[in-house]
Amino acid sequence: MTSFRPAPAWLADAVFYQIYPQSFADSDGDGIGDFDGITERLDHLAWLGVNTVWINPCFVSPFRDAGYDVADYLTVAPRYGSADDLARLVEEAGRRGIRVLLDLVAGHTSDRHPWFLASAEDPGGHRYIWAPEGRPEGFVRSPGTRPGSYLPNFFGFQPALNFGYARDNPAEPWRQPVDAEGPRTNRAALREIMDHWLRFGIAGFRVDMAASLVKDDPDRTETTGIWTELRHWLEGAHPEAVLLSEWGDPEVSVPAGFHTDFFLHFGGPADGLPLRSLWSNGEGTVDAAWGPLDCFFDADGKGSPRPFVEAYEKAATALGNSGFISLPTSNHDFSRLNCGPRTAEQLPAAFAFQLTWPTLPAIYYGDEIGMRYVPGLPDKEGSVLGPRYNRAGSRTPMQWDEGPNAGFSPAPGDRLYLPVDPSPDRPTVAGQRADETSLLHLVRRLITLRGTVPELGSRASVEVLHTGYPFVYLRGGRCLVVVNPRRTEAHFAHPAVGRALETSGVELAGGTISAQGFGFGVFELDR
């Protein structure tokens, strides 16, 4: 493992909160969320207890892929406001003890980026991957005077930046090595972009498609080399900054140079099974390639936490203290916790687990009140990836109160970025703030508990006592956590005796742990 400096001390206590900016809060009435809207709602985040915010891409873009098609890395998109507005957001967040991370799209740009427009006219340019003749499989025909075609990185309008190929192939003479001029130029550009925003006051980056840089790189060896180089640079230039990867394989990404990686719905040797085995109930965003799966957090009780536990233990053992693993509730690409048949009464147990496991928790905006995945929405800015994979359902406006548009925007309803959840019983922040028995108050208490009880933090040990219903584990040798996601009662023989720190429907008595349906408990054991 490459030797890096330890991660900044603050990261061990991070509770991430992901904001999809166009859907969080609209301050100017155009129907699209913006920086000032986020700033106006920072008190909610401070009250909740999150301390690190990740904002999806907010740069100049044609928005054919919701901003992941970047046309200018150094200029914010006018629909979100100005650079001054972002600076005020970062400053006001800092006043509340909240760090702000931006989303770095490292592997591709928009086909409207000036780099690509120039490349499409210049056969001698090598910032992108071009086949000078014909149109090999997966390539897109040149839109300019340059002959041939280019390689995209995701959608066809997202040309892949050239970071080189790990292997030669005589049948593809356009392949360049990682130390060629084009790849060197792009590596330097990444440093310049990162340096610009870190000097601006940003605390780090979540890196989109971090594993996608070097092509035909089966073991990610050359891609690892790029991130290792950037990590060493970062440690010298911005030692308090952090990098979060969208890789989905912490055993590879953290040794490569990232401070933390997410368990995701894809990535790693099991293609995202550890996360999907927890949350994915076959509704919402569903990839056709995924096989049938009974997830653990399901009312029928047919799943198991074993796929997650085994993957976590393997990754945690490999990483030691070199970095962190992060566990999201959901994200802009994946179904919310409240999806399909999963009901609101099932969510507390999910949060009790997510906020007491030693991964760094990442809460997707609105999940703290149980916002649902909204089915049946039209394609919006590239949201549809397949017949059953529409990401728009996880991107609907934040539900603040009972006012027009759920308090998201004063704009007419037909001008909203996406429609508000039409359910008459949709949850709101205001409604749940007024109810101390709500999910929102529970999430707040669990975050506080995590921050005040060292045994529940990211560096404390975890010992799994039972991988069934109920799921039982011991944190730091002293805090017992019991989670029963199924609707029927569950029992586990264990002589635990202790004080309840946070519990609902769980009892320790007579050498047995009894958990009611959808029950959970966090206990401090007697010594």
Coordinates of C-alpha atoms in Angstrom, one line a residue:
M1 CA 0.0 0.0 0.0
T2 CA 1.3 3.4 -0.9
S3 CA 2.3 5.5 2.1
F4 CA 0.1 8.5 2.6
R5 CA -0.3 10.9 5.4
P6 CA -3.2 10.1 7.7
A7 CA -6.6 11.6 6.7
P8 CA -7.4 15.0 8.2
A9 CA -8.6 14.4 11.7
W10 CA -12.0 15.9 11.0
L11 CA -13.0 13.2 8.6
A12 CA -13.3 10.5 11.2
D13 CA -16.3 12.4 12.7
A14 CA -17.9 13.4 9.3
V15 CA -21.6 12.9 8.8
F16 CA -22.2 13.6 5.1
Y17 CA -25.3 15.2 3.6
Q18 CA -25.7 15.2 -0.1
I19 CA -27.5 18.1 -1.8
Y20 CA -28.8 17.9 -5.3
P21 CA -28.8 21.6 -5.8
Q22 CA -31.5 22.0 -8.4
S23 CA -34.0 20.3 -6.0
F24 CA -33.1 21.6 -2.6
A25 CA -34.4 25.1 -2.2
D26 CA -35.2 27.8 -4.8
S27 CA -34.6 31.4 -3.6
D28 CA -35.4 33.4 -6.7
G29 CA -38.6 31.7 -8.0
D30 CA -37.4 30.3 -11.2
G31 CA -38.3 26.7 -10.2
I32 CA -34.7 25.6 -9.8
G33 CA -32.8 25.3 -6.6
D34 CA -29.8 27.6 -6.1
F35 CA -26.9 28.5 -3.8
D36 CA -28.9 31.1 -1.9
G37 CA -31.6 28.6 -1.3
I38 CA -29.1 26.3 0.3
T39 CA -27.7 29.1 2.4
E40 CA -31.2 30.0 3.7
R41 CA -31.6 26.4 4.8
L42 CA -28.3 25.8 6.5
D43 CA -29.9 26.1 9.9
H44 CA -31.8 22.9 9.2
L45 CA -28.5 21.1 8.6
A46 CA -26.9 22.6 11.6
W47 CA -29.9 21.6 13.8
L48 CA -29.8 18.1 12.3
G49 CA -26.2 17.7 13.2
V50 CA -24.6 17.0 9.8
N51 CA -21.1 18.6 9.4
T52 CA -20.1 18.0 5.8
V53 CA -22.2 18.8 2.7
W54 CA -21.5 17.4 -0.7
I55 CA -23.1 19.3 -3.6
N56 CA -23.7 17.7 -7.0
P57 CA -22.1 19.4 -10.0
C58 CA -22.8 23.1 -10.0
F59 CA -20.7 24.3 -13.0
V60 CA -21.5 25.7 -16.4
S61 CA -23.2 22.9 -18.4
P62 CA -25.8 22.2 -21.1
F63 CA -27.4 20.0 -18.4
R64 CA -28.1 17.1 -20.6
D65 CA -26.8 14.9 -17.7
A66 CA -27.9 17.1 -14.8
G67 CA -24.6 18.9 -14.7
Y68 CA -22.3 15.9 -15.1
D69 CA -21.6 17.2 -18.6
V70 CA -19.3 20.1 -17.6
A71 CA -18.6 22.9 -20.0
D72 CA -16.5 25.0 -17.7
Y73 CA -14.9 23.7 -14.5
L74 CA -14.0 27.1 -13.1
T75 CA -17.4 28.9 -13.5
V76 CA -20.6 28.1 -11.6
A77 CA -23.8 27.7 -13.6
P78 CA -25.9 30.9 -13.6
R79 CA -29.0 28.9 -12.7
Y80 CA -27.5 28.4 -9.3
G81 CA -26.3 31.9 -8.8
S82 CA -22.8 33.5 -8.9
A83 CA -19.4 32.7 -7.5
D84 CA -20.1 35.3 -4.8
D85 CA -23.3 33.4 -3.9
L86 CA -21.3 30.1 -3.6
A87 CA -18.6 31.9 -1.5
R88 CA -21.4 33.2 0.9
L89 CA -22.7 29.6 1.1
V90 CA -19.3 28.3 2.0
E91 CA -18.7 31.0 4.5
E92 CA -22.1 30.7 6.2
A93 CA -21.8 26.9 6.3
G94 CA -18.4 27.3 8.0
R95 CA -19.9 29.6 10.6
R96 CA -22.1 26.6 11.5
G97 CA -19.3 24.1 11.6
I98 CA -20.3 22.6 8.2
R99 CA -17.7 21.9 5.5
V100 CA -18.7 22.0 1.8
L101 CA -17.5 19.5 -0.9
L102 CA -18.0 19.9 -4.6
D103 CA -18.4 17.2 -7.2
L104 CA -15.5 16.8 -9.6
V105 CA -16.2 15.2 -12.9
A106 CA -12.7 14.0 -13.7
G107 CA -13.1 11.6 -16.6
H108 CA -15.0 13.5 -19.2
T109 CA -16.5 16.9 -20.2
S110 CA -19.5 18.1 -22.1
D111 CA -19.2 18.0 -25.9
R112 CA -19.7 21.8 -25.6
H113 CA -16.6 22.3 -23.5
P114 CA -14.1 24.6 -25.3
W115 CA -11.5 21.9 -25.0
F116 CA -13.6 19.5 -27.0
L117 CA -14.8 22.1 -29.5
A118 CA -11.2 22.9 -30.3
S119 CA -10.3 19.2 -30.4
A120 CA -13.0 18.5 -32.9
E121 CA -11.3 20.9 -35.3
D122 CA -7.7 19.9 -34.6
P123 CA -6.4 16.5 -35.7
G124 CA -3.3 17.2 -33.7
G125 CA -5.1 17.6 -30.3
H126 CA -4.9 14.9 -27.8
R127 CA -7.0 16.0 -24.8
Y128 CA -9.6 13.4 -25.9
I129 CA -9.5 9.9 -27.3
W130 CA -9.9 10.0 -31.1
A131 CA -9.9 7.2 -33.7
P132 CA -8.8 9.0 -36.8
E133 CA -10.6 6.7 -39.2
G134 CA -14.0 5.1 -39.1
R135 CA -16.1 4.6 -36.1
P136 CA -15.0 1.7 -33.8
E137 CA -17.6 0.2 -31.5
G138 CA -18.6 2.6 -28.8
F139 CA -17.2 5.7 -30.5
V140 CA -19.2 8.7 -31.6
R141 CA -18.8 10.3 -35.0
S142 CA -16.8 13.6 -35.0
P143 CA -19.0 16.7 -34.9
G144 CA -16.4 18.9 -36.4
T145 CA -13.9 19.0 -39.3
R146 CA -11.6 16.5 -37.6
P147 CA -12.1 13.1 -39.2
G148 CA -12.9 10.0 -37.4
S149 CA -14.7 9.6 -34.0
Y150 CA -14.3 10.0 -30.3
L151 CA -14.7 7.8 -27.3
P152 CA -17.4 8.9 -24.8
N153 CA -17.3 8.1 -21.1
F154 CA -21.0 7.7 -20.3
F155 CA -23.5 9.4 -22.6
G156 CA -22.5 10.1 -26.2
F157 CA -22.3 13.8 -25.5
Q158 CA -19.7 13.2 -22.7
P159 CA -16.3 12.7 -24.5
A160 CA -13.8 10.9 -22.4
L161 CA -10.7 12.9 -21.5
N162 CA -7.5 11.2 -22.6
F163 CA -5.6 9.8 -19.6
G164 CA -4.1 7.2 -21.8
Y165 CA -4.4 3.4 -22.1
A166 CA -2.8 0.9 -19.8
R167 CA -2.1 -1.6 -22.7
D168 CA -1.1 -1.3 -26.4
N169 CA -3.3 -2.9 -29.1
P170 CA -1.9 -2.9 -32.7
A171 CA -5.5 -2.9 -34.0
E172 CA -6.1 0.4 -32.2
P173 CA -3.2 2.6 -33.1
W174 CA -4.8 5.7 -31.5
R175 CA -4.1 4.4 -28.0
Q176 CA -1.6 6.6 -26.2
P177 CA 0.4 5.7 -23.1
V178 CA -0.4 7.4 -19.8
D179 CA 2.7 9.5 -20.0
A180 CA 1.9 11.0 -23.5
E181 CA 1.3 14.7 -23.9
G182 CA -2.5 14.6 -23.8
P183 CA -2.7 12.6 -20.6
R184 CA 0.0 14.8 -18.9
T185 CA -2.0 17.9 -19.9
N186 CA -5.2 16.4 -18.4
R187 CA -3.5 15.4 -15.1
A188 CA -2.2 19.0 -14.8
A189 CA -5.7 20.3 -15.5
L190 CA -7.1 18.2 -12.6
R191 CA -4.6 19.8 -10.3
E192 CA -5.5 23.3 -11.5
I193 CA -9.2 22.7 -11.1
M194 CA -8.8 21.3 -7.6
D195 CA -6.4 24.0 -6.5
H196 CA -8.8 26.7 -7.8
W197 CA -11.8 25.5 -5.7
L198 CA -9.7 24.5 -2.6
R199 CA -8.3 28.1 -2.5
F200 CA -11.9 29.3 -2.9
G201 CA -12.7 27.6 0.5
I202 CA -14.0 24.2 -0.5
A203 CA -13.0 21.3 1.8
G204 CA -12.6 18.7 -0.9
F205 CA -14.3 16.8 -3.6
R206 CA -16.5 13.8 -4.3
V207 CA -15.1 12.5 -7.6
D208 CA -17.5 11.2 -10.2
M209 CA -16.6 7.9 -12.0
A210 CA -13.2 7.9 -10.4
A211 CA -12.2 4.5 -11.8
S212 CA -12.8 5.6 -15.4
L213 CA -9.7 7.6 -16.2
V214 CA -7.2 5.2 -17.9
K215 CA -8.8 2.9 -20.5
D216 CA -8.2 -0.8 -20.8
D217 CA -6.8 -0.8 -17.3
P218 CA -8.2 -4.1 -15.9
D219 CA -6.6 -4.0 -12.5
R220 CA -6.9 -0.1 -12.4
T221 CA -3.1 0.0 -11.9
E222 CA -2.6 3.0 -14.1
T223 CA -5.7 4.8 -12.8
T224 CA -4.4 4.2 -9.3
G225 CA -1.2 5.8 -10.3
I226 CA -3.0 9.0 -11.3
W227 CA -4.9 9.3 -8.0
T228 CA -1.8 8.4 -6.0
E229 CA 0.0 11.3 -7.7
L230 CA -2.9 13.7 -7.0
R231 CA -3.1 12.6 -3.3
H232 CA 0.6 13.3 -2.8
W233 CA 0.1 16.7 -4.4
L234 CA -2.9 17.4 -2.3
E235 CA -1.1 16.5 0.9
G236 CA 1.5 19.1 0.2
A237 CA -0.8 21.9 -1.2
H238 CA -4.0 21.4 0.8
P239 CA -3.4 19.0 3.7
E240 CA -6.8 19.4 5.3
A241 CA -8.7 18.6 2.0
V242 CA -10.3 15.3 1.3
L243 CA -11.2 13.1 -1.7
L244 CA -14.3 10.9 -1.8
S245 CA -14.5 8.5 -4.7
E246 CA -17.4 7.2 -6.7
W247 CA -15.7 3.9 -7.2
G248 CA -17.6 1.4 -5.1
D249 CA -14.5 -0.6 -4.2
P250 CA -12.8 0.8 -1.1
E251 CA -10.1 -2.0 -1.2
V252 CA -8.9 -0.5 -4.5
S253 CA -9.8 3.2 -4.3
V254 CA -8.5 4.0 -0.8
P255 CA -5.0 2.6 -1.4
A256 CA -5.1 4.5 -4.7
G257 CA -5.3 7.8 -2.8
F258 CA -8.9 8.5 -1.8
H259 CA -9.6 9.2 1.8
T260 CA -12.9 7.4 1.6
D261 CA -15.1 5.5 -0.9
F262 CA -18.8 4.6 -0.8
F263 CA -20.4 1.3 -0.9
L264 CA -22.5 1.9 -4.0
H265 CA -25.1 0.0 -6.0
F266 CA -22.3 -0.9 -8.4
G267 CA -18.6 -1.5 -8.1
G268 CA -16.3 -4.0 -6.5
P269 CA -16.1 -7.8 -7.2
A270 CA -19.9 -8.2 -6.4
D271 CA -21.1 -5.3 -8.5
G272 CA -22.6 -3.3 -5.7
L273 CA -24.2 -6.3 -3.9
P274 CA -23.2 -5.2 -0.4
L275 CA -25.3 -2.0 -0.6
R276 CA -28.1 -3.5 -2.7
S277 CA -28.4 -6.4 -0.2
L278 CA -29.4 -3.8 2.4
W279 CA -31.7 -1.4 0.6
S280 CA -32.7 -2.6 -2.9
N281 CA -36.2 -3.9 -2.9
G282 CA -36.7 -4.3 -6.6
E283 CA -38.5 -1.0 -7.0
G284 CA -37.3 2.5 -8.1
T285 CA -34.0 2.4 -9.9
V286 CA -33.5 -1.1 -11.1
D287 CA -30.7 -2.2 -13.5
A288 CA -31.8 -5.0 -15.8
A289 CA -28.5 -6.8 -15.1
W290 CA -29.2 -7.2 -11.4
G291 CA -30.4 -10.6 -10.4
P292 CA -33.3 -11.3 -8.0
L293 CA -32.5 -10.2 -4.5
D294 CA -34.2 -10.2 -1.1
C295 CA -32.8 -7.2 0.7
F296 CA -32.3 -7.3 4.5
F297 CA -34.4 -4.1 5.2
D298 CA -37.6 -5.7 3.9
A299 CA -40.7 -6.4 5.9
D300 CA -40.9 -10.0 4.8
G301 CA -37.6 -10.8 6.5
K302 CA -36.2 -12.9 3.7
G303 CA -32.9 -11.1 3.4
S304 CA -29.6 -11.2 5.3
P305 CA -27.0 -8.6 6.3
R306 CA -24.2 -11.2 5.5
P307 CA -23.3 -9.9 2.1
F308 CA -22.8 -6.4 3.5
V309 CA -21.0 -7.6 6.7
E310 CA -18.6 -9.8 4.8
A311 CA -17.8 -7.1 2.3
Y312 CA -17.3 -4.5 5.1
E313 CA -15.1 -6.8 7.2
K314 CA -12.9 -7.7 4.2
A315 CA -12.6 -4.0 3.2
A316 CA -12.0 -2.7 6.7
T317 CA -9.3 -5.3 7.3
A318 CA -7.6 -4.4 4.1
L319 CA -7.7 -0.7 4.9
G320 CA -6.9 -0.6 8.6
N321 CA -6.5 3.0 9.5
S322 CA -5.5 4.2 6.1
G323 CA -9.0 5.5 5.1
F324 CA -12.7 5.1 5.5
I325 CA -15.7 3.4 4.0
S326 CA -18.9 5.4 3.6
L327 CA -22.5 4.1 3.6
P328 CA -25.2 6.2 1.9
T329 CA -28.9 6.0 2.5
S330 CA -29.4 6.6 -1.2
N331 CA -28.2 9.1 -3.8
H332 CA -29.1 10.9 -7.0
D333 CA -28.6 7.7 -9.0
F334 CA -30.3 5.2 -6.7
S335 CA -33.6 4.6 -5.0
R336 CA -34.5 6.4 -1.8
L337 CA -35.0 4.3 1.3
N338 CA -38.7 5.1 1.1
C339 CA -39.3 3.2 -2.1
G340 CA -42.0 0.9 -3.4
P341 CA -43.6 -1.2 -0.7
R342 CA -41.3 0.0 2.0
T343 CA -43.3 2.1 4.4
A344 CA -42.4 5.0 6.8
E345 CA -42.5 2.7 9.8
Q346 CA -39.6 0.7 8.4
L347 CA -37.3 3.7 8.1
P348 CA -36.2 4.2 11.8
A349 CA -34.6 0.8 11.9
A350 CA -32.6 1.6 8.7
F351 CA -31.3 4.8 10.2
A352 CA -30.5 3.1 13.5
F353 CA -28.2 0.8 11.6
Q354 CA -26.8 3.4 9.2
L355 CA -25.9 5.8 11.9
T356 CA -24.3 3.3 14.3
W357 CA -22.2 1.2 11.9
P358 CA -18.5 2.3 11.7
T359 CA -18.8 3.5 8.1
L360 CA -19.1 7.2 7.6
P361 CA -22.8 7.9 7.1
A362 CA -24.0 9.8 4.1
I363 CA -27.6 11.1 4.2
Y364 CA -29.2 12.0 0.9
Y365 CA -31.3 15.2 1.1
G366 CA -34.8 14.4 2.2
D367 CA -34.1 10.9 3.5
E368 CA -34.1 12.3 7.0
I369 CA -37.8 13.0 6.8
G370 CA -38.6 9.8 4.7
M371 CA -39.1 11.4 1.3
R372 CA -40.1 8.7 -1.1
Y373 CA -39.0 7.7 -4.6
V374 CA -41.6 9.1 -6.9
P375 CA -42.4 6.7 -9.8
G376 CA -43.6 7.6 -13.2
L377 CA -41.8 10.8 -13.9
P378 CA -40.7 11.9 -17.3
D379 CA -37.0 11.9 -18.4
K380 CA -35.3 15.0 -17.0
E381 CA -31.8 16.0 -17.9
G382 CA -30.7 12.4 -18.7
S383 CA -32.4 10.8 -15.7
V384 CA -33.6 7.6 -17.6
L385 CA -31.0 4.9 -17.9
G386 CA -33.2 1.9 -18.7
P387 CA -36.8 0.7 -18.8
R388 CA -36.9 0.5 -15.0
Y389 CA -34.1 2.9 -14.2
N390 CA -35.4 6.5 -13.9
R391 CA -33.3 8.5 -11.6
A392 CA -35.8 11.4 -11.5
G393 CA -37.8 9.6 -8.8
S394 CA -34.9 10.3 -6.4
R395 CA -34.5 13.9 -7.4
T396 CA -37.8 15.6 -6.6
P397 CA -38.0 18.9 -4.7
M398 CA -37.2 18.9 -1.0
Q399 CA -40.3 19.0 1.1
W400 CA -40.0 21.9 3.6
D401 CA -43.5 22.7 4.7
E402 CA -47.2 22.6 3.8
G403 CA -47.0 25.7 1.6
P404 CA -47.1 25.9 -2.2
N405 CA -44.7 23.4 -3.8
A406 CA -43.9 22.1 -0.3
G407 CA -42.0 25.2 0.5
F408 CA -39.4 24.4 -2.2
S409 CA -40.1 27.3 -4.6
P410 CA -42.5 30.2 -5.1
A411 CA -42.6 29.5 -8.8
P412 CA -45.8 28.1 -10.5
G413 CA -45.9 24.4 -10.2
D414 CA -45.4 23.8 -13.9
R415 CA -42.1 25.6 -13.8
L416 CA -40.5 23.4 -11.2
Y417 CA -37.4 21.5 -12.1
L418 CA -39.3 18.3 -11.2
P419 CA -42.8 18.0 -9.7
V420 CA -43.2 17.8 -6.0
D421 CA -44.4 14.4 -4.6
P422 CA -48.2 14.5 -5.0
S423 CA -48.9 12.2 -2.1
P424 CA -51.3 14.0 0.3
D425 CA -49.4 12.5 3.3
R426 CA -45.9 13.5 2.0
P427 CA -43.6 14.3 5.0
T428 CA -42.2 17.8 5.5
V429 CA -39.4 19.2 7.6
A430 CA -41.8 21.6 9.4
G431 CA -44.3 18.9 10.2
Q432 CA -41.6 16.6 11.6
R433 CA -39.8 19.3 13.5
A434 CA -43.1 19.8 15.4
D435 CA -43.4 16.1 16.2
E436 CA -40.7 14.8 18.6
T437 CA -41.7 11.2 17.7
S438 CA -40.9 11.8 14.0
L439 CA -38.1 10.2 11.9
L440 CA -36.4 13.6 11.7
H441 CA -36.0 13.9 15.4
L442 CA -34.8 10.3 15.6
V443 CA -32.1 11.0 13.0
R444 CA -31.0 14.0 14.9
R445 CA -30.8 12.1 18.1
L446 CA -28.8 9.3 16.5
I447 CA -26.4 11.8 14.9
T448 CA -25.9 13.4 18.3
L449 CA -25.4 10.0 19.9
R450 CA -22.8 9.0 17.3
G451 CA -20.9 12.2 18.0
T452 CA -21.0 12.0 21.8
V453 CA -20.5 8.3 22.4
P454 CA -17.0 7.4 21.2
E455 CA -17.9 3.7 20.9
L456 CA -20.4 4.5 18.1
G457 CA -17.8 6.5 16.0
S458 CA -16.1 5.4 12.9
R459 CA -12.8 4.3 14.6
A460 CA -14.4 2.1 17.3
S461 CA -14.5 -1.7 16.8
V462 CA -17.5 -3.6 15.7
E463 CA -18.3 -7.2 16.6
V464 CA -21.2 -8.9 14.9
L465 CA -23.1 -11.2 17.3
H466 CA -26.0 -12.3 15.0
T467 CA -26.4 -11.9 11.2
G468 CA -30.1 -12.6 11.1
Y469 CA -33.3 -11.2 12.5
P470 CA -32.6 -9.4 14.7
F471 CA -29.2 -8.1 13.5
V472 CA -27.1 -7.6 16.6
Y473 CA -23.6 -6.1 17.0
L474 CA -21.4 -4.6 19.6
R475 CA -19.6 -1.3 19.1
G476 CA -16.4 -0.5 21.0
G477 CA -17.0 -3.4 23.3
R478 CA -19.6 -1.5 25.2
C479 CA -22.6 -0.4 23.0
L480 CA -25.0 -3.0 21.8
V481 CA -27.1 -2.3 18.7
V482 CA -30.2 -4.4 17.8
V483 CA -32.0 -3.9 14.5
N484 CA -35.1 -5.9 13.3
P485 CA -36.2 -4.7 9.9
R486 CA -38.9 -7.3 9.4
R487 CA -42.5 -6.9 10.5
T488 CA -42.6 -9.9 12.8
E489 CA -40.9 -10.1 16.2
A490 CA -37.4 -11.6 16.5
H491 CA -35.4 -12.9 19.4
F492 CA -31.7 -13.7 20.1
A493 CA -30.4 -15.4 23.2
H494 CA -27.8 -13.2 24.8
P495 CA -27.2 -12.2 28.4
A496 CA -27.0 -8.5 27.6
V497 CA -27.9 -6.0 30.4
G498 CA -27.6 -2.3 30.0
R499 CA -29.1 1.2 29.7
A500 CA -31.1 2.2 26.7
L501 CA -29.5 5.1 24.8
E502 CA -32.1 5.0 22.0
T503 CA -34.7 2.3 21.5
S504 CA -38.1 1.4 20.0
G505 CA -39.6 -2.0 20.6
V506 CA -36.4 -3.8 21.9
E507 CA -36.0 -5.3 25.4
L508 CA -33.1 -7.0 27.1
A509 CA -34.4 -9.4 29.7
G510 CA -33.9 -12.9 31.1
G511 CA -31.0 -13.7 28.8
T512 CA -32.9 -12.8 25.6
I513 CA -33.0 -9.9 23.3
S514 CA -36.6 -9.4 22.1
A515 CA -37.2 -7.0 19.1
Q516 CA -40.7 -6.1 17.9
G517 CA -41.4 -5.8 14.2
F518 CA -39.3 -2.8 12.8
G519 CA -37.8 -2.4 16.3
F520 CA -34.3 -1.2 17.1
G521 CA -32.2 -0.4 20.1
V522 CA -28.9 1.1 21.1
F523 CA -27.8 0.2 24.6
E524 CA -24.8 0.9 26.8
L525 CA -24.0 -2.4 28.5
D526 CA -23.2 -2.8 32.2
R527 CA -19.6 -3.4 32.7

